[in-house]
Amino acid sequence: MKSVKQVFPFSLSCLLLIITILPASAQKKKKDYTPYVNPFIGTGGHGHTFPGATVPFGMVQLSPDTRLEGWDGCSGYHYSDTTVYGFSHTHLSGTGIADYCDVLLMPTVGLPRLKNTDYRSGFKKTNEEASPGYYKTILDKYKVEVELTATQRAGLHKYTFPYTNQGNIIIDLKHRDKVLNSWIEVVNDHEIRGFRQSQSWAKNQYVYFYAKFSKPFKTYGIASNDVIETGKSKLEGTNIKMYVQFDDPKEVLVKVGISSVSAEGALKNLDAEIKDFDFKQVQKQAKADWNKELSKIDVEGGAPPVPQVQQSNSGYGYGYQQAPRRQPLYADQGKIKQTIFYTALYHTMMAPNVYSDTDGQYRGLDGKVHTAQGFNHYTVFSLWDTFRAEHPLLTLIDKERTLDFIKSFLAMYEQGGLLPIWPLGSNETYCMIGNHAIPVIVDAYSKGIRDFDAGKALEAMKAASNRNQFGLASYRNNGVVLADEENESVSKTLEYAYDDWCIAQMAKMMDKPQDYATHIKRAQYWKNVYNNQNGFMQARVNGSWFTPFNATEVNNNYTEGNSWQYSFFVPQDVEGLMKALGGKEKMEAKLDELFTTNAPLSGREQSDITGLIGQYAHGNEPSHHIAYLYNFTANPEKTQVRLNNIMRTQYTDKPDGLAGNEDCGQMSAWYVMSALGLYNITPGQQQFQIGLPQFEKAVVSLENGKKFTILNSGVSVSLSNTYLQGMNLDKKPYSKLFIDYKDMANGGEFEIFTGRLPNQLFVQELEKPVSAINDSLIVPNPCFIASSLTFRQPIKVAINCVDTDARIYFTTDGSTPTSASNLYNNPITVSATTTLSAVAIKNGKSSFVNTGTFSLLKSNVKISLNNKYLINYAAGGNDALIDGITGTANWRLGNWQGYQGNDLVAVIDLGQLKPVKQVSISTLQDTQAWIVFPKQVQFALSDDGKNYRPAITVNTKISIDSMTPQTQFFTAPLTGKARYIKVIAQQYGPLPQWHESKGSPSYIFADEIKVD
């Protein structure tokens, strides 16, 4: 028998060593995704992102503040800046309104100075570094190296000083927005704590903080109104700052916890998440947190191999990466696309933000402290933006967090009686339109996320839709938001209709037939802003279409857009829209015109409308679904054409690499989903439309442990392979232009084949996506069509209905028409002031009543204007100031004539000499919107229109700093007879220094001139 040593000619310890080593060496090294993230993308241009340290969905966003004012300073940072004020703990990612930047710290050297113009410092871009969870720069003024990292509720600063015996850290609680109250307190020579209550976009924001230093400070000073009060360890006020100073500090670390609840809560957060001052460990954990989230989608390839210069006998020649390399001739497009993709995925995880402390406590929308039981409470929901792609993405890859979002929504409903619209901190800002928490809830419920109180959710949705706010009463009572009752009426009608469709789907899933019937009818109210005479969504005023109409005009009938961009927002009923437009060919032609028109934007300036391709505006959200609408037409390959163009031109790996505001993840979520080749244009529905996958391989790791893989080998052959040639799902031929959520959730492999030329035979045979409303069809409202709402000579008024099969009945006395009223056949002649009412009836179903008043002007009174009004604010045109139609304090409804850069100079011609007792003119002020009361108005009389008697001057009674929108009559008592009356309203002039748009020219808004 052989010995063990003879059989195994090595020691047992060696065998154990090999067994120990082999599994470790055999393990595949985990992929590091963070090098593919460039936090500087979006910090230039109008992206409004920030480059600082944060973790996924973290409460703390620790980042440099380089810009305190202006639209491009919304995040507190802009890439073009070279001065830094300090490093604060909260920031907003890509919003269009500024806020946050709370609790600023700034290291300095020498005598401590507390004014930001004194302590700020220059910095160089070459010294900036940023990666997920980490930021670094060097302060030129002080030669201090700054490094930042973060946990979910705390930030960690590392300051490396040059040699000095006066190394300071400034803490500025006045920084940025208006302070309502604040205090700071020294606990001991290692710790301080404080509180900041501020007002900006969020009207009442609470931030408590607790800071610990890695070494004791030798002295400190606390200042109120920039005056240090000696001997004080605590101060309270609206301008509180302090400094702490160290002897030869060399390296000082500061860890800061924050809370909306209390300083004790901030301390708990800090102690729970950063137990010591190990900067590398905290940074390592932040990186690991990011890798965990980014690894949920693994992409490979993205472009053909990069051509390289190689050594050969004949000199230099072209080769590929496998050949010996010298220097690249071309950029690595695959790597660039991966950088764009993973930075986009990173940006989708910057918000919403955790708002509850480690013990679950948070400050609710009612201002009271609540405790989240079994979930994290979140804030910063930019729902008008993010319902479109951000939340559908997270519903796919982060169900657990999505459930927390919904529980947060329901808690907000309990506290404030309303589902959130745009919650920020413990405030509802009511920013933007619609009720878009609804599609987030319904989309999640439809995809199996149901561990919440669905009954309460449906109750909350109905409460949101049935409240009397933001035109919802007009919407319910008229089947449309009327432009003479609510501004942005077209956009609100369209978005409320989509939200109601979502409620209908929730009711259907919960077997609530009555609720379904109610809301599926409302989901069709888009038909009441569709003008079949021009194929556009158009506002309704006084029972008629808003005129003059130009589809490119940006005005107060639309939200951050125009009719071109909103005329395609019917995601719940694309087939209904297509039918209204006249069929597939007509819709395709209209889409083509949208993308190819050379017509520029017109109307008022709207900085949000960017990324224009024709009139398609990728830099703002209403356009985001439009390219996918070609999938409903006879030429769906145009979806790939448009997507390829958008992804190629609107996203880069540079600081200005976003076409518009990031908007808390939506701009990036569009890219993530579109780069995967899948996009849900109707959240709440199961179908993801097929677009153009950008990577050779993309693996989506689902929370159920399964993986959904998307393959597109064509992209590794040529970047010109942009047309769909074929598809397989789990190795079997696939013949749909969409893929159902359940097929993705079950895992599997989806392979598409692309080529350089369209394969129309293939794509035309594919099953089209479904988006149609077939239940409880409504009869669209009729509409009056006339040359004007006012007239001097008799006019004809026609009545039109989108449904040409409907019969129209009308009355001329304002009474409610029925099928027993006058049947409309021909235009109606109107010669006196008349109120018309009309309904459309089909198969016993009636539309809403449409009502309008057509007014006879006094034929002997005329007006001439020496200076032309702004075309964007024409009201009723040349006669607007004497048409008898008065405006309200909500100037966005119209009826106000606007002037800028010129005084308003009007001459009233009474037609003959008449006794004049009094003349008045109505004006409006909304200082935030640059509309200011005239400084004064002069009134003068004349018999011949040339020689005017001495004028009477009436000065404004209301100051420019009165910020409430309001109206004011300038009235002058006059005596004697006159034929002509001259009215001169004098512009205020440039806006004052305290105004956020200081120096810009103000507007005069005027309405009715009345003569007694």
Tab-separated table of C-alpha atoms in Angstrom, residues 855-995:
chain	number	residue	atom	x	y	z
A	855	SER	CA	-70.280	92.311	-28.488
A	856	LEU	CA	-71.305	95.314	-30.568
A	857	LEU	CA	-68.837	98.175	-30.194
A	858	LYS	CA	-69.962	101.781	-30.058
A	859	SER	CA	-69.470	102.632	-33.701
A	860	ASN	CA	-68.706	106.317	-33.045
A	861	VAL	CA	-65.778	105.667	-30.658
A	862	LYS	CA	-62.388	104.853	-32.138
A	863	ILE	CA	-58.860	104.471	-30.811
A	864	SER	CA	-55.432	105.039	-32.319
A	865	LEU	CA	-52.158	103.916	-30.756
A	866	ASN	CA	-48.941	105.900	-31.245
A	867	ASN	CA	-46.789	102.987	-30.067
A	868	LYS	CA	-47.495	99.406	-31.086
A	869	TYR	CA	-48.335	96.863	-28.426
A	870	LEU	CA	-46.358	93.621	-28.155
A	871	ILE	CA	-47.732	90.987	-30.502
A	872	ASN	CA	-47.507	88.408	-27.684
A	873	TYR	CA	-49.805	90.528	-25.540
A	874	ALA	CA	-52.299	91.892	-28.071
A	875	ALA	CA	-55.473	91.079	-26.112
A	876	GLY	CA	-58.213	91.739	-28.664
A	877	GLY	CA	-56.026	93.719	-31.064
A	878	ASN	CA	-56.289	97.410	-31.934
A	879	ASP	CA	-59.630	97.897	-30.165
A	880	ALA	CA	-58.688	95.951	-27.036
A	881	LEU	CA	-58.599	99.053	-24.816
A	882	ILE	CA	-62.199	100.028	-25.700
A	883	ASP	CA	-63.849	96.629	-26.373
A	884	GLY	CA	-65.684	96.382	-23.046
A	885	ILE	CA	-63.891	93.140	-22.126
A	886	THR	CA	-62.009	93.565	-18.863
A	887	GLY	CA	-59.031	91.617	-17.573
A	888	THR	CA	-58.412	90.185	-14.125
A	889	ALA	CA	-55.374	90.123	-11.848
A	890	ASN	CA	-54.438	86.836	-13.530
A	891	TRP	CA	-52.987	88.483	-16.616
A	892	ARG	CA	-52.135	85.103	-18.115
A	893	LEU	CA	-55.784	84.722	-19.094
A	894	GLY	CA	-55.307	87.470	-21.659
A	895	ASN	CA	-57.365	90.659	-22.185
A	896	TRP	CA	-54.314	92.760	-21.257
A	897	GLN	CA	-52.350	94.704	-23.825
A	898	GLY	CA	-48.604	94.771	-23.169
A	899	TYR	CA	-45.970	97.429	-23.875
A	900	GLN	CA	-42.230	97.266	-23.262
A	901	GLY	CA	-39.583	99.848	-24.129
A	902	ASN	CA	-42.261	102.409	-25.048
A	903	ASP	CA	-44.900	104.329	-23.187
A	904	LEU	CA	-48.522	103.606	-23.933
A	905	VAL	CA	-49.858	106.526	-25.947
A	906	ALA	CA	-53.516	106.220	-26.979
A	907	VAL	CA	-55.902	108.727	-28.531
A	908	ILE	CA	-59.641	108.182	-28.133
A	909	ASP	CA	-61.846	109.704	-30.829
A	910	LEU	CA	-65.427	110.197	-29.602
A	911	GLY	CA	-66.604	111.069	-33.113
A	912	GLN	CA	-67.855	114.522	-32.163
A	913	LEU	CA	-67.608	117.082	-29.390
A	914	LYS	CA	-69.061	115.688	-26.202
A	915	PRO	CA	-69.024	116.709	-22.523
A	916	VAL	CA	-66.347	114.692	-20.662
A	917	LYS	CA	-66.554	114.249	-16.894
A	918	GLN	CA	-63.983	111.520	-16.182
A	919	VAL	CA	-61.453	109.284	-17.930
A	920	SER	CA	-59.778	106.201	-16.455
A	921	ILE	CA	-57.466	103.446	-17.569
A	922	SER	CA	-57.020	100.059	-15.895
A	923	THR	CA	-53.468	98.753	-15.434
A	924	LEU	CA	-51.887	95.715	-13.830
A	925	GLN	CA	-48.829	94.932	-11.734
A	926	ASP	CA	-47.084	91.610	-11.205
A	927	THR	CA	-43.567	92.648	-10.264
A	928	GLN	CA	-42.134	89.150	-10.339
A	929	ALA	CA	-43.239	88.903	-13.992
A	930	TRP	CA	-41.677	92.335	-14.785
A	931	ILE	CA	-45.129	93.951	-15.141
A	932	VAL	CA	-45.148	97.247	-13.231
A	933	PHE	CA	-47.726	99.976	-12.810
A	934	PRO	CA	-46.961	103.109	-14.845
A	935	LYS	CA	-45.130	105.774	-12.841
A	936	GLN	CA	-47.861	108.155	-13.914
A	937	VAL	CA	-50.637	108.570	-16.457
A	938	GLN	CA	-51.383	111.844	-18.220
A	939	PHE	CA	-54.836	112.714	-19.594
A	940	ALA	CA	-55.453	115.608	-22.009
A	941	LEU	CA	-58.424	116.861	-24.073
A	942	SER	CA	-58.579	118.283	-27.580
A	943	ASP	CA	-61.212	119.492	-30.008
A	944	ASP	CA	-59.196	118.913	-33.181
A	945	GLY	CA	-56.733	116.152	-32.257
A	946	LYS	CA	-53.790	118.555	-32.620
A	947	ASN	CA	-54.025	121.145	-29.878
A	948	TYR	CA	-54.433	119.603	-26.409
A	949	ARG	CA	-55.347	121.498	-23.278
A	950	PRO	CA	-52.994	121.156	-20.268
A	951	ALA	CA	-52.818	117.557	-19.092
A	952	ILE	CA	-53.868	116.170	-15.747
A	953	THR	CA	-51.254	113.825	-14.275
A	954	VAL	CA	-52.195	110.944	-11.983
A	955	ASN	CA	-49.362	109.174	-10.127
A	956	THR	CA	-49.351	105.545	-9.094
A	957	LYS	CA	-50.517	104.854	-5.564
A	958	ILE	CA	-48.830	101.449	-5.322
A	959	SER	CA	-45.077	100.838	-5.092
A	960	ILE	CA	-43.169	98.405	-7.312
A	961	ASP	CA	-42.209	96.363	-4.252
A	962	SER	CA	-45.835	95.355	-3.699
A	963	MET	CA	-45.450	91.823	-5.023
A	964	THR	CA	-49.074	90.622	-5.116
A	965	PRO	CA	-50.576	90.587	-8.642
A	966	GLN	CA	-53.134	93.407	-8.622
A	967	THR	CA	-54.948	95.979	-10.742
A	968	GLN	CA	-55.140	99.779	-10.412
A	969	PHE	CA	-57.318	102.383	-12.107
A	970	PHE	CA	-55.712	105.696	-12.970
A	971	THR	CA	-58.661	108.111	-12.969
A	972	ALA	CA	-58.767	111.804	-13.857
A	973	PRO	CA	-61.798	114.117	-13.345
A	974	LEU	CA	-62.148	116.341	-16.420
A	975	THR	CA	-64.453	119.247	-17.332
A	976	GLY	CA	-65.574	120.644	-20.650
A	977	LYS	CA	-66.256	119.298	-24.076
A	978	ALA	CA	-63.824	117.389	-26.270
A	979	ARG	CA	-63.693	115.045	-29.210
A	980	TYR	CA	-60.213	113.632	-28.603
A	981	ILE	CA	-58.722	112.298	-25.372
A	982	LYS	CA	-55.012	111.496	-25.183
A	983	VAL	CA	-53.845	108.981	-22.584
A	984	ILE	CA	-50.099	108.592	-21.898
A	985	ALA	CA	-49.013	105.845	-19.472
A	986	GLN	CA	-45.326	106.253	-18.568
A	987	GLN	CA	-43.102	103.170	-18.202
A	988	TYR	CA	-41.514	102.528	-14.808
A	989	GLY	CA	-38.236	101.839	-16.622
A	990	PRO	CA	-35.456	99.355	-15.726
A	991	LEU	CA	-36.254	96.983	-12.878
A	992	PRO	CA	-34.622	97.990	-9.574
A	993	GLN	CA	-31.412	96.575	-8.143
A	994	TRP	CA	-33.180	94.319	-5.640
A	995	HIS	CA	-35.144	92.552	-8.390
